[in-house]
Amino acid sequence: IGRYVTESAGKPDMLLLFGPESRYIEDGISDRGGMEVRHFDEMEGLMDFLRTELSPGDLILFKGSNSMGLSKAISSIFGK
């Protein structure tokens, strides 16, 4: 997944990773090419980052597991 993200056209400016297994995605990134990568072990750290760093018009793709509580985090940030 990490290799795909960095080699695809239109790669993101930033990649946020959450949880211990997401380290494998980061390991697959060979050339970040200016893309910022941040890893979060705790949900609260990810949520704090999103609350402070999101701006209107930002495009976000969430891919994750409900078992890790990602849907709850999204709901708390966006109020849905």
Tab-separated table of N, CA, C and O in Angstrom:
chain	number	residue	atom	x	y	z
A	1	ILE	N	0.830	-1.188	0.000
A	1	ILE	CA	0.000	0.000	0.000
A	1	ILE	C	0.871	1.245	0.000
A	1	ILE	O	0.609	2.188	-0.723
A	2	GLY	N	1.920	1.231	0.810
A	2	GLY	CA	2.817	2.386	0.858
A	2	GLY	C	3.463	2.667	-0.484
A	2	GLY	O	3.549	3.813	-0.917
A	3	ARG	N	3.895	1.628	-1.149
A	3	ARG	CA	4.506	1.791	-2.472
A	3	ARG	C	3.489	2.337	-3.457
A	3	ARG	O	3.779	3.232	-4.241
A	4	TYR	N	2.267	1.817	-3.423
A	4	TYR	CA	1.222	2.283	-4.331
A	4	TYR	C	0.932	3.765	-4.129
A	4	TYR	O	0.820	4.515	-5.091
A	5	VAL	N	0.832	4.185	-2.879
A	5	VAL	CA	0.527	5.595	-2.586
A	5	VAL	C	1.597	6.511	-3.160
A	5	VAL	O	1.297	7.547	-3.743
A	6	THR	N	2.845	6.138	-3.020
A	6	THR	CA	3.915	7.023	-3.484
A	6	THR	C	4.156	6.950	-4.980
A	6	THR	O	4.693	7.881	-5.557
A	7	GLU	N	3.747	5.853	-5.603
A	7	GLU	CA	3.987	5.715	-7.042
A	7	GLU	C	2.796	6.131	-7.893
A	7	GLU	O	2.926	6.267	-9.107
A	8	SER	N	1.644	6.333	-7.284
A	8	SER	CA	0.459	6.688	-8.066
A	8	SER	C	0.466	8.171	-8.406
A	8	SER	O	1.036	8.985	-7.692
A	9	ALA	N	-0.152	8.484	-9.517
A	9	ALA	CA	-0.274	9.889	-9.903
A	9	ALA	C	-1.214	10.577	-8.922
A	9	ALA	O	-2.186	10.001	-8.467
A	10	GLY	N	-0.915	11.795	-8.604
A	10	GLY	CA	-1.771	12.550	-7.704
A	10	GLY	C	-1.665	12.092	-6.263
A	10	GLY	O	-2.641	12.080	-5.532
A	11	LYS	N	-0.455	11.715	-5.860
A	11	LYS	CA	-0.299	11.243	-4.481
A	11	LYS	C	-0.633	12.370	-3.509
A	11	LYS	O	-0.522	13.552	-3.827
A	12	PRO	N	-1.037	12.007	-2.310
A	12	PRO	CA	-1.459	13.026	-1.341
A	12	PRO	C	-0.291	13.842	-0.815
A	12	PRO	O	0.868	13.428	-0.918
A	13	ASP	N	-0.613	14.987	-0.247
A	13	ASP	CA	0.408	15.810	0.401
A	13	ASP	C	0.817	15.212	1.740
A	13	ASP	O	1.928	15.418	2.211
A	14	MET	N	-0.121	14.497	2.351
A	14	MET	CA	0.130	13.956	3.672
A	14	MET	C	-0.562	12.604	3.815
A	14	MET	O	-1.656	12.400	3.302
A	15	LEU	N	0.100	11.708	4.519
A	15	LEU	CA	-0.455	10.396	4.806
A	15	LEU	C	-0.448	10.216	6.314
A	15	LEU	O	0.604	10.328	6.950
A	16	LEU	N	-1.620	9.986	6.897
A	16	LEU	CA	-1.744	9.763	8.329
A	16	LEU	C	-2.016	8.287	8.557
A	16	LEU	O	-2.935	7.718	7.969
A	17	LEU	N	-1.223	7.673	9.392
A	17	LEU	CA	-1.343	6.255	9.672
A	17	LEU	C	-1.690	6.064	11.138
A	17	LEU	O	-1.164	6.763	12.004
A	18	PHE	N	-2.558	5.080	11.416
A	18	PHE	CA	-2.986	4.839	12.781
A	18	PHE	C	-2.910	3.357	13.115
A	18	PHE	O	-3.374	2.517	12.352
A	19	GLY	N	-2.302	3.058	14.238
A	19	GLY	CA	-2.245	1.694	14.746
A	19	GLY	C	-0.950	0.985	14.409
A	19	GLY	O	-0.220	1.386	13.501
A	20	PRO	N	-0.670	-0.062	15.155
A	20	PRO	CA	0.612	-0.755	14.988
A	20	PRO	C	0.797	-1.412	13.622
A	20	PRO	O	1.902	-1.409	13.081
A	21	GLU	N	-0.253	-1.934	13.045
A	21	GLU	CA	-0.126	-2.610	11.752
A	21	GLU	C	0.146	-1.633	10.609
A	21	GLU	O	0.670	-2.022	9.563
A	22	SER	N	-0.195	-0.366	10.804
A	22	SER	CA	0.025	0.610	9.735
A	22	SER	C	1.505	0.932	9.533
A	22	SER	O	1.875	1.557	8.554
A	23	ARG	N	2.344	0.483	10.442
A	23	ARG	CA	3.791	0.656	10.260
A	23	ARG	C	4.265	-0.043	8.988
A	23	ARG	O	5.209	0.389	8.348
A	24	TYR	N	3.596	-1.119	8.612
A	24	TYR	CA	3.973	-1.823	7.387
A	24	TYR	C	3.727	-0.950	6.156
A	24	TYR	O	4.446	-1.050	5.164
A	25	ILE	N	2.706	-0.131	6.207
A	25	ILE	CA	2.455	0.791	5.096
A	25	ILE	C	3.598	1.784	5.001
A	25	ILE	O	4.140	2.041	3.928
A	26	GLU	N	3.982	2.329	6.133
A	26	GLU	CA	5.089	3.281	6.151
A	26	GLU	C	6.378	2.629	5.659
A	26	GLU	O	7.155	3.243	4.919
A	27	ASP	N	6.600	1.383	6.035
A	27	ASP	CA	7.803	0.662	5.587
A	27	ASP	C	7.827	0.495	4.068
A	27	ASP	O	8.890	0.412	3.475
A	28	GLY	N	6.657	0.448	3.433
A	28	GLY	CA	6.585	0.259	1.993
A	28	GLY	C	6.812	1.527	1.190
A	28	GLY	O	6.886	1.483	-0.029
A	29	ILE	N	6.937	2.639	1.862
A	29	ILE	CA	7.149	3.906	1.158
A	29	ILE	C	8.640	4.072	0.917
A	29	ILE	O	9.424	4.232	1.843
A	30	SER	N	9.015	4.015	-0.341
A	30	SER	CA	10.436	4.104	-0.666
A	30	SER	C	10.887	5.552	-0.856
A	30	SER	O	11.962	5.928	-0.419
A	31	ASP	N	10.080	6.349	-1.500
A	31	ASP	CA	10.441	7.746	-1.759
A	31	ASP	C	9.231	8.611	-1.453
A	31	ASP	O	8.241	8.571	-2.171
A	32	ARG	N	9.324	9.373	-0.400
A	32	ARG	CA	8.180	10.194	0.010
A	32	ARG	C	7.954	11.366	-0.937
A	32	ARG	O	6.868	11.885	-1.020
A	33	GLY	N	8.970	11.786	-1.628
A	33	GLY	CA	8.833	12.843	-2.619
A	33	GLY	C	8.087	14.066	-2.114
A	33	GLY	O	7.247	14.608	-2.801
A	34	GLY	N	8.386	14.500	-0.910
A	34	GLY	CA	7.733	15.680	-0.352
A	34	GLY	C	6.463	15.378	0.419
A	34	GLY	O	5.887	16.279	1.017
A	35	MET	N	6.010	14.129	0.392
A	35	MET	CA	4.802	13.768	1.119
A	35	MET	C	5.133	13.598	2.600
A	35	MET	O	6.050	12.869	2.963
A	36	GLU	N	4.378	14.272	3.438
A	36	GLU	CA	4.558	14.137	4.871
A	36	GLU	C	3.834	12.880	5.349
A	36	GLU	O	2.703	12.612	4.958
A	37	VAL	N	4.497	12.098	6.182
A	37	VAL	CA	3.909	10.885	6.735
A	37	VAL	C	3.947	10.993	8.252
A	37	VAL	O	4.992	11.280	8.835
A	38	ARG	N	2.801	10.801	8.858
A	38	ARG	CA	2.712	10.820	10.326
A	38	ARG	C	2.041	9.546	10.792
A	38	ARG	O	1.056	9.116	10.209
A	39	HIS	N	2.575	8.993	11.857
A	39	HIS	CA	2.027	7.773	12.427
A	39	HIS	C	1.528	8.063	13.836
A	39	HIS	O	2.175	8.764	14.601
A	40	PHE	N	0.365	7.513	14.154
A	40	PHE	CA	-0.233	7.694	15.469
A	40	PHE	C	-0.504	6.327	16.082
A	40	PHE	O	-1.145	5.483	15.461
A	41	ASP	N	-0.019	6.126	17.300
A	41	ASP	CA	-0.285	4.886	18.018
A	41	ASP	C	-1.582	4.990	18.820
A	41	ASP	O	-2.206	3.980	19.101
A	42	GLU	N	-1.952	6.202	19.193
A	42	GLU	CA	-3.140	6.429	20.019
A	42	GLU	C	-4.192	7.206	19.231
A	42	GLU	O	-3.871	8.162	18.522
A	43	MET	N	-5.446	6.818	19.394
A	43	MET	CA	-6.553	7.487	18.714
A	43	MET	C	-6.616	8.968	19.089
A	43	MET	O	-6.876	9.813	18.246
A	44	GLU	N	-6.381	9.271	20.344
A	44	GLU	CA	-6.477	10.662	20.793
A	44	GLU	C	-5.470	11.549	20.061
A	44	GLU	O	-5.781	12.690	19.709
A	45	GLY	N	-4.278	11.050	19.805
A	45	GLY	CA	-3.284	11.817	19.063
A	45	GLY	C	-3.739	12.110	17.643
A	45	GLY	O	-3.585	13.223	17.141
A	46	LEU	N	-4.317	11.116	16.997
A	46	LEU	CA	-4.845	11.295	15.639
A	46	LEU	C	-5.981	12.310	15.647
A	46	LEU	O	-6.016	13.222	14.818
A	47	MET	N	-6.891	12.179	16.602
A	47	MET	CA	-8.031	13.096	16.674
A	47	MET	C	-7.579	14.523	16.953
A	47	MET	O	-8.072	15.469	16.340
A	48	ASP	N	-6.632	14.688	17.862
A	48	ASP	CA	-6.109	16.031	18.148
A	48	ASP	C	-5.487	16.645	16.903
A	48	ASP	O	-5.680	17.822	16.612
A	49	PHE	N	-4.735	15.844	16.170
A	49	PHE	CA	-4.114	16.343	14.943
A	49	PHE	C	-5.179	16.802	13.952
A	49	PHE	O	-5.087	17.892	13.388
A	50	LEU	N	-6.185	15.970	13.735
A	50	LEU	CA	-7.234	16.322	12.782
A	50	LEU	C	-7.995	17.572	13.217
A	50	LEU	O	-8.293	18.439	12.402
A	51	ARG	N	-8.297	17.680	14.494
A	51	ARG	CA	-9.031	18.857	14.985
A	51	ARG	C	-8.249	20.151	14.762
A	51	ARG	O	-8.833	21.189	14.477
A	52	THR	N	-6.941	20.094	14.908
A	52	THR	CA	-6.140	21.318	14.811
A	52	THR	C	-5.625	21.606	13.409
A	52	THR	O	-5.353	22.751	13.084
A	53	GLU	N	-5.494	20.584	12.592
A	53	GLU	CA	-4.852	20.773	11.294
A	53	GLU	C	-5.791	20.807	10.095
A	53	GLU	O	-5.398	21.258	9.028
A	54	LEU	N	-7.017	20.329	10.239
A	54	LEU	CA	-7.949	20.336	9.101
A	54	LEU	C	-8.388	21.748	8.764
A	54	LEU	O	-8.616	22.568	9.645
A	55	SER	N	-8.528	21.990	7.494
A	55	SER	CA	-9.010	23.280	7.007
A	55	SER	C	-10.177	23.035	6.055
A	55	SER	O	-10.244	21.984	5.412
A	56	PRO	N	-11.083	23.995	5.934
A	56	PRO	CA	-12.170	23.845	4.966
A	56	PRO	C	-11.606	23.576	3.569
A	56	PRO	O	-10.623	24.186	3.152
A	57	GLY	N	-12.196	22.616	2.891
A	57	GLY	CA	-11.757	22.272	1.541
A	57	GLY	C	-10.740	21.150	1.490
A	57	GLY	O	-10.407	20.678	0.407
A	58	ASP	N	-10.215	20.722	2.647
A	58	ASP	CA	-9.278	19.600	2.651
A	58	ASP	C	-9.998	18.328	2.227
A	58	ASP	O	-11.147	18.097	2.594
A	59	LEU	N	-9.323	17.525	1.471
A	59	LEU	CA	-9.861	16.238	1.027
A	59	LEU	C	-9.226	15.144	1.872
A	59	LEU	O	-8.010	15.054	1.959
A	60	ILE	N	-10.066	14.331	2.488
A	60	ILE	CA	-9.577	13.292	3.382
A	60	ILE	C	-10.162	11.952	2.955
A	60	ILE	O	-11.361	11.843	2.732
A	61	LEU	N	-9.315	10.957	2.874
A	61	LEU	CA	-9.754	9.592	2.627
A	61	LEU	C	-9.431	8.795	3.882
A	61	LEU	O	-8.286	8.749	4.315
A	62	PHE	N	-10.451	8.231	4.488
A	62	PHE	CA	-10.246	7.383	5.657
A	62	PHE	C	-10.355	5.936	5.221
A	62	PHE	O	-11.323	5.546	4.592
A	63	LYS	N	-9.372	5.164	5.593
A	63	LYS	CA	-9.421	3.724	5.365
A	63	LYS	C	-8.997	3.122	6.679
A	63	LYS	O	-7.918	3.382	7.175
A	64	GLY	N	-9.883	2.360	7.275
A	64	GLY	CA	-9.529	1.805	8.564
A	64	GLY	C	-10.508	0.756	9.011
A	64	GLY	O	-11.362	0.309	8.254
A	65	SER	N	-10.372	0.419	10.260
A	65	SER	CA	-11.147	-0.655	10.832
A	65	SER	C	-12.066	-0.138	11.921
A	65	SER	O	-11.641	0.636	12.781
A	66	ASN	N	-13.315	-0.565	11.888
A	66	ASN	CA	-14.233	-0.205	12.962
A	66	ASN	C	-13.776	-0.801	14.288
A	66	ASN	O	-14.049	-0.240	15.345
A	67	SER	N	-13.083	-1.917	14.245
A	67	SER	CA	-12.605	-2.523	15.478
A	67	SER	C	-11.583	-1.647	16.190
A	67	SER	O	-11.379	-1.781	17.389
A	68	MET	N	-10.956	-0.740	15.455
A	68	MET	CA	-9.995	0.186	16.056
A	68	MET	C	-10.660	1.502	16.446
A	68	MET	O	-10.006	2.390	16.968
A	69	GLY	N	-11.944	1.641	16.168
A	69	GLY	CA	-12.670	2.833	16.576
A	69	GLY	C	-12.556	4.003	15.620
A	69	GLY	O	-12.881	5.126	15.983
A	70	LEU	N	-12.129	3.765	14.404
A	70	LEU	CA	-11.956	4.866	13.462
A	70	LEU	C	-13.271	5.572	13.169
A	70	LEU	O	-13.313	6.795	13.087
A	71	SER	N	-14.361	4.838	13.060
A	71	SER	CA	-15.644	5.477	12.765
A	71	SER	C	-16.075	6.392	13.906
A	71	SER	O	-16.668	7.454	13.668
A	72	LYS	N	-15.773	6.036	15.130
A	72	LYS	CA	-16.088	6.899	16.276
A	72	LYS	C	-15.275	8.192	16.225
A	72	LYS	O	-15.786	9.264	16.535
A	73	ALA	N	-14.034	8.071	15.844
A	73	ALA	CA	-13.176	9.259	15.734
A	73	ALA	C	-13.707	10.199	14.666
A	73	ALA	O	-13.782	11.409	14.865
A	74	ILE	N	-14.082	9.643	13.540
A	74	ILE	CA	-14.614	10.462	12.450
A	74	ILE	C	-15.894	11.155	12.890
A	74	ILE	O	-16.073	12.356	12.662
A	75	SER	N	-16.757	10.424	13.568
A	75	SER	CA	-18.009	11.004	14.053
A	75	SER	C	-17.756	12.123	15.043
A	75	SER	O	-18.429	13.156	15.015
A	76	SER	N	-16.791	11.954	15.908
A	76	SER	CA	-16.524	12.992	16.909
A	76	SER	C	-15.939	14.253	16.284
A	76	SER	O	-16.171	15.364	16.744
A	77	ILE	N	-15.192	14.086	15.204
A	77	ILE	CA	-14.584	15.250	14.550
A	77	ILE	C	-15.608	15.987	13.684
A	77	ILE	O	-15.695	17.208	13.708
A	78	PHE	N	-16.396	15.242	12.946
A	78	PHE	CA	-17.322	15.849	12.005
A	78	PHE	C	-18.734	15.952	12.536
A	78	PHE	O	-19.623	16.461	11.857
A	79	GLY	N	-18.978	15.435	13.723
A	79	GLY	CA	-20.289	15.576	14.346
A	79	GLY	C	-21.394	14.812	13.663
A	79	GLY	O	-22.541	15.236	13.675
A	80	LYS	N	-21.088	13.687	13.070
A	80	LYS	CA	-22.110	12.882	12.377
A	80	LYS	C	-22.096	11.481	12.915
A	80	LYS	O	-21.181	10.976	13.393
